[in-house]
Coordinates of C-alpha atoms in Angstrom, one line a residue:
X1 CA 19.4 13.5 33.4
X2 CA 18.3 15.9 36.1
X3 CA 15.4 15.8 38.4
X4 CA 13.4 18.7 36.9
X5 CA 10.6 18.7 34.1
X6 CA 10.8 21.4 31.6
X7 CA 7.1 22.4 31.0
X8 CA 8.2 24.7 28.1
X9 CA 9.0 21.7 26.1
X10 CA 5.7 20.3 25.9
X11 CA 4.9 19.9 22.3
X12 CA 2.3 17.2 21.4
X13 CA 0.9 16.6 17.7
X14 CA 0.5 13.4 15.8
X15 CA -1.4 14.2 12.6
X16 CA -3.4 11.4 11.6
X17 CA -6.0 11.2 9.0
X18 CA -8.5 9.0 10.9
X19 CA -7.9 9.8 14.6
X20 CA -8.4 6.9 17.1
X21 CA -8.0 6.6 21.1
X22 CA -5.2 4.3 21.6
X23 CA -4.4 2.6 24.9
X24 CA -1.5 0.3 25.6
X25 CA -3.5 -2.7 26.9
X26 CA -0.7 -4.7 27.4
X27 CA 1.0 -2.3 29.6
X28 CA -2.4 -1.8 31.4
X29 CA -2.6 -5.5 32.2
X30 CA 1.0 -5.7 33.5
X31 CA 0.0 -2.7 35.7
X32 CA -3.2 -4.0 37.1
X33 CA -1.3 -7.6 37.9
X34 CA 2.1 -6.0 39.5
X35 CA 2.0 -2.4 40.3
X36 CA -1.7 -1.8 41.4
X37 CA -1.5 -5.1 43.6
X38 CA 1.0 -3.5 45.8
X39 CA 0.2 -1.4 49.1
X40 CA 1.4 2.0 49.8
X41 CA 4.8 1.9 51.0
X42 CA 4.8 2.0 54.9
X43 CA 8.3 3.5 55.8
X44 CA 7.0 6.8 56.6
X45 CA 7.9 8.8 53.6
X46 CA 5.6 10.5 51.1
X47 CA 4.8 9.2 47.7
X48 CA 2.9 9.6 44.6
X49 CA 0.3 6.9 44.1
X50 CA 0.8 4.4 41.3
X51 CA -0.8 5.4 38.0
X52 CA -1.4 4.2 34.4
X53 CA -1.5 7.1 31.9
X54 CA -2.7 5.2 28.8
X55 CA 0.8 4.2 27.7
X56 CA 3.0 3.5 30.7
X57 CA 2.5 2.1 34.2
X58 CA 4.1 4.3 36.9
X59 CA 4.9 3.1 40.3
X60 CA 4.8 4.6 43.9
X61 CA 7.3 7.4 43.5
X62 CA 9.0 9.1 46.4
X63 CA 7.8 12.8 46.6
X64 CA 10.4 15.5 45.0
X65 CA 11.5 13.2 42.6
X66 CA 11.5 12.3 38.9
X67 CA 11.2 8.9 37.4
X68 CA 12.0 7.8 33.7
X69 CA 10.9 4.8 31.4
X70 CA 12.1 4.1 27.9
X71 CA 9.5 5.2 25.2
X72 CA 6.7 2.4 24.8
X73 CA 8.1 1.6 21.3
X74 CA 6.4 -2.0 21.4
X75 CA 3.3 0.2 21.6
X76 CA 4.0 2.6 19.0
X77 CA 7.0 2.1 16.7
X78 CA 7.1 5.6 15.4
X79 CA 8.3 6.7 18.8
X80 CA 12.0 7.5 19.3
X81 CA 13.7 4.1 20.6
X82 CA 16.6 6.1 22.2
X83 CA 14.2 8.6 24.2
X84 CA 12.7 8.4 27.7
X85 CA 9.5 9.4 29.2
X86 CA 9.6 11.1 32.4
X87 CA 7.1 12.0 35.3
X88 CA 7.5 14.3 38.0
X89 CA 6.2 13.6 41.7
X90 CA 5.7 16.9 43.7
X91 CA 6.7 17.5 47.2
X92 CA 3.3 17.1 48.7
X93 CA 2.9 13.5 47.2
X94 CA 0.8 14.6 43.9
X95 CA 1.7 14.0 40.3
X96 CA 2.9 17.0 38.2
X97 CA 0.0 18.7 36.5
X98 CA 0.3 20.7 33.3
X99 CA -0.4 24.3 33.8
X100 CA -2.4 24.6 30.7
X101 CA -4.9 21.9 31.1
X102 CA -4.6 21.0 34.9
X103 CA -4.4 17.4 34.0
X104 CA -1.9 15.0 35.7
X105 CA 0.8 14.9 32.9
X106 CA 3.8 12.6 31.6
X107 CA 6.3 14.3 29.5
X108 CA 6.8 12.2 26.2
X109 CA 8.9 14.9 24.6
X110 CA 11.8 13.0 24.1
X111 CA 9.6 10.0 22.5
X112 CA 8.4 12.2 19.9
X113 CA 10.6 12.5 16.7
X114 CA 9.7 16.1 15.9
X115 CA 11.9 16.2 12.8
X116 CA 10.0 13.3 11.3
X117 CA 6.7 14.6 12.5
X118 CA 7.3 17.9 10.9
X119 CA 8.3 16.3 7.6
X120 CA 4.7 14.2 7.8
X121 CA 3.1 17.6 8.5
X122 CA 4.4 19.2 5.5
X123 CA 3.3 16.4 3.4
X124 CA -0.2 16.8 4.4
X125 CA 0.0 20.7 3.8
X126 CA 1.4 20.3 0.5
X127 CA -0.9 17.7 -0.8
X128 CA -3.9 19.6 0.7
X129 CA -2.6 22.8 -0.9
X130 CA -2.1 21.1 -4.5
X131 CA -5.5 19.4 -4.1
X132 CA -7.1 22.8 -3.6
X133 CA -5.4 24.4 -6.5
X134 CA -6.3 21.6 -9.2
X135 CA -9.8 21.2 -7.6
X136 CA -10.6 24.7 -8.1
X137 CA -9.3 25.0 -11.7
X138 CA -11.3 21.6 -12.1
X139 CA -14.7 23.4 -10.9
X140 CA -14.1 26.2 -13.2
X141 CA -14.0 24.0 -16.4
X142 CA -16.8 22.2 -15.5
X143 CA -18.7 25.5 -14.7
X144 CA -17.5 27.0 -18.1
X145 CA -18.8 24.3 -20.5
X146 CA -22.3 23.5 -20.9
X147 CA -21.5 20.3 -22.6
X148 CA -20.4 19.0 -19.3
X149 CA -23.6 19.8 -17.2
X150 CA -25.3 16.7 -16.1
X151 CA -26.2 14.8 -12.8
X152 CA -23.1 13.0 -12.8
X153 CA -20.7 16.0 -13.2
X154 CA -23.0 18.0 -10.5
X155 CA -22.1 15.2 -8.0
X156 CA -18.6 15.4 -9.0
X157 CA -18.8 19.1 -8.4
X158 CA -20.0 18.6 -4.8
X159 CA -17.3 16.0 -3.9
X160 CA -14.5 18.4 -5.3
X161 CA -16.0 21.3 -3.1
X162 CA -16.0 19.0 -0.1
X163 CA -12.3 18.3 -0.9
X164 CA -11.6 21.9 -1.3
X165 CA -13.3 23.0 1.9
X166 CA -12.0 20.0 4.1
X167 CA -8.5 20.8 2.7
X168 CA -8.4 24.5 3.5
X169 CA -9.5 23.8 7.1
X170 CA -7.0 21.1 7.7
X171 CA -4.3 23.4 6.6
X172 CA -5.6 26.1 9.1
X173 CA -5.8 23.6 11.6
X174 CA -2.6 22.2 11.4
X175 CA -0.8 25.6 11.3
X176 CA -2.8 27.4 13.9
X177 CA -2.8 24.8 16.7
X178 CA -0.4 21.9 16.5
X179 CA 2.4 24.0 15.1
X180 CA 1.4 26.9 17.8
X181 CA 1.8 25.8 21.4
X182 CA 0.4 29.1 22.6
X183 CA -2.9 28.9 20.7
X184 CA -3.0 25.0 21.8
X185 CA -2.4 25.8 25.6
X186 CA -5.0 28.8 25.4
X187 CA -8.0 26.3 24.5
X188 CA -9.8 29.2 23.1
X189 CA -13.4 29.0 21.8
X190 CA -12.3 29.9 18.3
X191 CA -10.1 27.0 18.1
X192 CA -12.4 24.7 19.3
X193 CA -14.9 25.9 16.8
X194 CA -12.1 25.3 14.0
X195 CA -11.6 21.9 15.4
X196 CA -15.3 21.2 15.0
X197 CA -15.6 22.6 11.4
X198 CA -12.5 20.8 10.2
X199 CA -14.2 17.3 11.5
X200 CA -17.5 18.5 9.9
X201 CA -16.0 19.3 6.6
X202 CA -14.1 15.7 6.8
X203 CA -17.3 13.7 7.5
X204 CA -18.9 15.9 4.5
X205 CA -16.0 14.8 2.4
X206 CA -16.4 11.0 3.4
X207 CA -20.0 11.2 2.7
X208 CA -19.9 12.6 -0.8
X209 CA -17.5 9.7 -1.5
X210 CA -20.1 7.6 -0.5
X211 CA -22.6 9.4 -2.6
X212 CA -20.3 8.8 -5.7
X213 CA -20.6 5.1 -5.0
X214 CA -24.3 5.3 -4.2
X215 CA -25.1 7.0 -7.4
X216 CA -23.1 4.8 -9.6
X217 CA -24.4 1.4 -8.0
X218 CA -28.0 2.7 -8.2
X219 CA -27.8 3.5 -12.0
X220 CA -26.3 0.2 -12.4
X221 CA -28.6 -1.9 -10.4
X222 CA -31.9 -0.3 -10.6
X223 CA -33.7 0.6 -13.9
X224 CA -35.4 3.7 -14.9
X225 CA -33.8 5.8 -12.2
X226 CA -34.6 9.4 -11.6
X227 CA -31.4 11.2 -11.7
X228 CA -32.7 14.4 -10.2
X229 CA -34.2 12.5 -7.3
X230 CA -30.7 10.7 -6.5
X231 CA -29.1 14.1 -6.9
X232 CA -31.4 15.5 -4.2
X233 CA -30.8 12.5 -1.9
X234 CA -27.1 12.7 -2.5
X235 CA -27.3 16.5 -1.3
X236 CA -28.8 15.7 1.7
X237 CA -26.7 13.0 2.7
X238 CA -23.5 15.0 1.8
X239 CA -24.1 18.3 3.6
X240 CA -27.0 17.6 5.9
X241 CA -26.7 14.4 7.6
X242 CA -22.9 15.0 8.7
X243 CA -24.5 17.6 11.1
X244 CA -25.9 14.7 13.4
X245 CA -22.5 13.0 14.3
X246 CA -20.8 16.5 14.6
X247 CA -23.4 17.6 16.9
X248 CA -22.9 14.6 19.4
X249 CA -19.5 14.8 19.2
X250 CA -19.7 18.7 20.0
X251 CA -22.0 18.0 22.8
X252 CA -20.3 15.0 24.6
X253 CA -16.6 16.3 24.2
X254 CA -17.6 19.8 25.4
X255 CA -19.2 18.0 28.6
X256 CA -16.1 15.9 29.3
X257 CA -13.7 17.4 31.7
X258 CA -11.0 15.2 30.7
X259 CA -11.3 15.6 26.8
X260 CA -12.0 19.5 26.8
X261 CA -8.5 20.8 26.6
X262 CA -5.6 21.6 24.0
X263 CA -8.1 22.8 21.4
X264 CA -9.4 19.1 21.3
X265 CA -6.1 18.2 19.8
X266 CA -5.4 15.2 21.9
X267 CA -6.9 12.0 21.0
X268 CA -10.0 10.8 22.6
X269 CA -12.7 7.8 22.4
X270 CA -15.2 10.5 21.4
X271 CA -13.7 10.8 18.1
X272 CA -15.5 7.7 17.1
X273 CA -18.4 10.0 16.7
X274 CA -16.6 11.5 13.7
X275 CA -14.3 8.5 12.8
X276 CA -17.4 5.9 12.7
X277 CA -19.5 7.5 9.8
X278 CA -16.2 7.5 7.6
X279 CA -15.3 4.1 8.1
X280 CA -19.1 3.0 7.5
X281 CA -19.1 4.9 4.3
X282 CA -15.8 3.4 3.0
X283 CA -17.1 -0.1 3.9
X284 CA -20.3 0.6 2.0
X285 CA -18.4 1.9 -1.1
X286 CA -16.1 -1.3 -1.1
X287 CA -19.3 -3.6 -1.3
X288 CA -20.7 -1.3 -4.0
X289 CA -17.3 -1.9 -6.1
X290 CA -17.7 -5.6 -5.4
X291 CA -21.1 -5.7 -6.8
X292 CA -20.3 -3.3 -9.7
X293 CA -17.3 -5.6 -10.9
X294 CA -19.7 -8.7 -10.5
X295 CA -22.0 -7.0 -13.0
X296 CA -19.3 -5.8 -15.2
X297 CA -17.7 -9.2 -15.6
X298 CA -21.0 -10.9 -16.2
X299 CA -22.0 -8.6 -18.7
X300 CA -18.5 -8.8 -20.5
X301 CA -18.5 -12.6 -20.4
X302 CA -22.1 -12.5 -22.2
X303 CA -20.5 -10.8 -25.0
X304 CA -17.8 -13.7 -25.2
X305 CA -14.9 -11.2 -25.1
X306 CA -11.5 -12.4 -24.4
X307 CA -10.9 -13.4 -20.7
X308 CA -7.6 -11.5 -20.5
X309 CA -9.2 -8.6 -22.1
X310 CA -12.1 -8.6 -19.4
X311 CA -9.7 -8.7 -16.6
X312 CA -7.6 -5.7 -17.8
X313 CA -11.0 -3.8 -18.0
X314 CA -11.9 -4.8 -14.7
X315 CA -8.7 -3.9 -13.1
X316 CA -8.5 -0.5 -14.7
X317 CA -12.3 0.1 -13.5
X318 CA -11.3 -0.6 -10.0
X319 CA -8.1 1.5 -10.1
X320 CA -10.3 4.5 -11.5
X321 CA -12.9 4.1 -8.8
X322 CA -10.2 3.9 -5.7
X323 CA -9.6 7.5 -5.1
X324 CA -13.0 8.6 -6.2
X325 CA -14.6 6.4 -3.4
X326 CA -11.9 6.8 -1.0
X327 CA -11.1 3.0 -0.9
X328 CA -7.1 3.7 -0.6
X329 CA -8.0 4.6 3.2
X330 CA -8.8 0.8 3.9
X331 CA -4.9 0.1 3.8
X332 CA -4.3 2.7 6.7
X333 CA -5.3 0.5 9.6
X334 CA -2.5 -2.0 8.7
X335 CA 0.2 -0.3 10.9
X336 CA 3.7 -2.0 10.9
X337 CA 4.6 -3.4 14.4
X338 CA 8.5 -3.3 16.0
X339 CA 10.0 -1.3 13.2
X340 CA 10.6 2.3 13.8
X341 CA 11.8 2.8 10.0
X342 CA 8.6 0.9 8.6
X343 CA 6.7 3.2 10.9
X344 CA 8.1 6.5 9.4
X345 CA 7.5 5.2 5.8
X346 CA 3.9 4.1 6.9
X347 CA 3.2 7.7 8.3
X348 CA 4.6 9.3 4.9
X349 CA 2.6 7.2 2.8
X350 CA -0.6 7.7 4.9
X351 CA 0.0 11.6 4.9
X352 CA 0.6 11.1 1.0
X353 CA -2.5 9.1 -0.1
X354 CA -4.8 11.3 2.5
X355 CA -3.8 14.7 1.3
X356 CA -3.0 13.9 -2.5
X357 CA -6.4 12.2 -3.0
X358 CA -7.8 15.5 -4.4
X359 CA -5.0 15.7 -6.8
X360 CA -5.6 12.2 -8.2
X361 CA -9.5 12.8 -8.6
X362 CA -8.9 16.0 -10.2
X363 CA -6.2 14.7 -12.8
X364 CA -8.5 11.3 -13.6
X365 CA -11.9 13.0 -13.6
X366 CA -11.2 16.4 -15.1
X367 CA -7.6 16.8 -16.8
X368 CA -7.1 13.3 -18.0
X369 CA -10.7 12.9 -18.9
X370 CA -11.9 12.2 -22.5
X371 CA -14.8 14.3 -22.3
X372 CA -13.2 17.2 -20.9
X373 CA -10.2 17.0 -23.2
X374 CA -12.6 16.8 -26.1
X375 CA -14.7 20.1 -25.2
X376 CA -11.3 21.8 -24.5
X377 CA -9.6 21.0 -27.7
X378 CA -12.9 22.1 -29.6
X379 CA -12.7 25.3 -27.5
X380 CA -8.9 25.8 -28.6
X381 CA -9.9 25.1 -32.2
X382 CA -12.5 27.9 -31.9
X383 CA -9.8 30.2 -30.6
X384 CA -7.2 29.2 -33.0
X385 CA -9.8 29.7 -35.8
X386 CA -10.8 33.2 -34.5
X387 CA -14.0 32.0 -33.4
X388 CA -15.5 31.3 -36.8
X389 CA -18.0 28.5 -37.0
X390 CA -17.2 25.3 -38.2
X391 CA -19.4 23.0 -40.6
X392 CA -19.4 20.2 -38.4
X393 CA -23.0 18.8 -37.6
X394 CA -24.7 19.7 -34.2
X395 CA -22.8 19.1 -31.4
X396 CA -23.9 16.3 -29.3
X397 CA -23.5 16.8 -25.5
X398 CA -20.7 14.6 -24.2
X399 CA -22.2 14.2 -21.0
X400 CA -24.9 11.3 -21.4
X401 CA -26.2 10.1 -18.1
X402 CA -25.3 6.3 -18.7
X403 CA -24.9 4.1 -16.1
X404 CA -21.2 2.8 -16.5
X405 CA -19.3 6.4 -17.4
X406 CA -17.4 6.7 -14.2
X407 CA -14.1 6.3 -15.7
X408 CA -15.0 9.5 -17.4
X409 CA -14.5 8.2 -20.9
X410 CA -16.0 5.0 -22.1
X411 CA -16.1 2.4 -24.7
X412 CA -19.8 1.3 -25.8
X413 CA -20.4 -2.1 -26.4
X414 CA -22.8 -2.3 -29.1
X415 CA -25.8 -4.8 -30.4
X416 CA -26.1 -6.3 -33.8
X417 CA -28.2 -3.2 -34.9
X418 CA -25.1 -1.0 -33.9
X419 CA -27.4 1.2 -31.3
X420 CA -25.8 2.2 -28.0
X421 CA -27.1 0.9 -25.3
X422 CA -27.4 1.6 -21.1
X423 CA -27.0 -0.9 -18.4
X424 CA -30.1 -1.1 -17.0
X425 CA -31.6 -3.9 -14.8
X426 CA -31.5 -7.3 -16.9
X427 CA -30.5 -5.4 -20.0
X428 CA -28.3 -7.6 -22.6
X429 CA -26.3 -4.8 -24.0
X430 CA -23.5 -3.0 -21.8
X431 CA -21.7 0.3 -21.6
X432 CA -18.4 -0.7 -20.1
X433 CA -16.1 1.1 -18.1
X434 CA -12.5 1.6 -20.0
X435 CA -10.4 4.7 -19.9
X436 CA -9.7 6.4 -23.0
X437 CA -6.0 7.0 -24.0
X438 CA -5.3 10.5 -23.9

């Protein structure tokens, strides 16, 4: 190693679906107990002061020299275990500052496995791109068939639109900023605006997932619900309410000298303004699912159905609701410790479940959906028969606004009279979530 620091090698990006401000508290404690308790060297030389950069602790360093430390893999197992972080002390006894941001800088270039990070980035981009394509096709299908027009599908369309917009802006953000060092260093107004819009659309996406859970839970629990009123409430929650945390985040970060750099790519504690609403929406959705399953199982038992059959239906209902309500994100906080290989797998897994969520939602609630398949099959038969009218009876809309239709194809439990019923309040009859077999 030489005693020079290559500024041109600076390249920092770590794509995370739920960014957080991470500090190596164990290293900070060691720094406070040992290094910071020392006095400035009194040998007459010039030294840079001891400092802690959130990840590593750096002792007093002679001017004009560079010091190295192994990458803190105990703190972040995704770092290169063979790499070193380096910090340059200038001739005047001050730590080297990055020319772009003007902040005291530690070079962690060797600690970041750029090849692995690039692979993770490609998973994000490919997943968002495929999601956008399938979701746009789904939106077109929903718009073309009047049999599919109802409050439930309208909420699906809003959710799909939020997926499309969030995916588009994340692709733009990844390709124009983390992958472009010049744009990142310039810290232009347009790249900050792109960052803000991306965060806003991400919050909208989380809030529309919450609206899906809120709508379903309300129909099940509250009798005689006005669905148009629910749609209006969901529209306000999904598109208007996200403005509030976004504005707070914009204002506080713009006023922060420390965080207002690098197109706001660096992680910051202020990210909790955008991260917090998403976490809250996921937790509430989890509570919705628990209560929905409780009601579902109790109604199934009321009909004295086979217990194993009950369990299968409940499990299938949960599996269908997971991508719709974003519950897969609850697995992300459980990061592996002290295992670099496990961390690589974790990052790929995180990128996959984040960016491909739109794919699963489009497949389950459109392409593999019993209602959609029925109307598509009928349309195909019309085309095949040269648009000649059939002798079938009057078509009935496949889009009844029932309470338990969120698996998108249902089996109806009937009472003794053979009449279909809706799950409303204390109704003794139940429409149960069960996916149809394509």
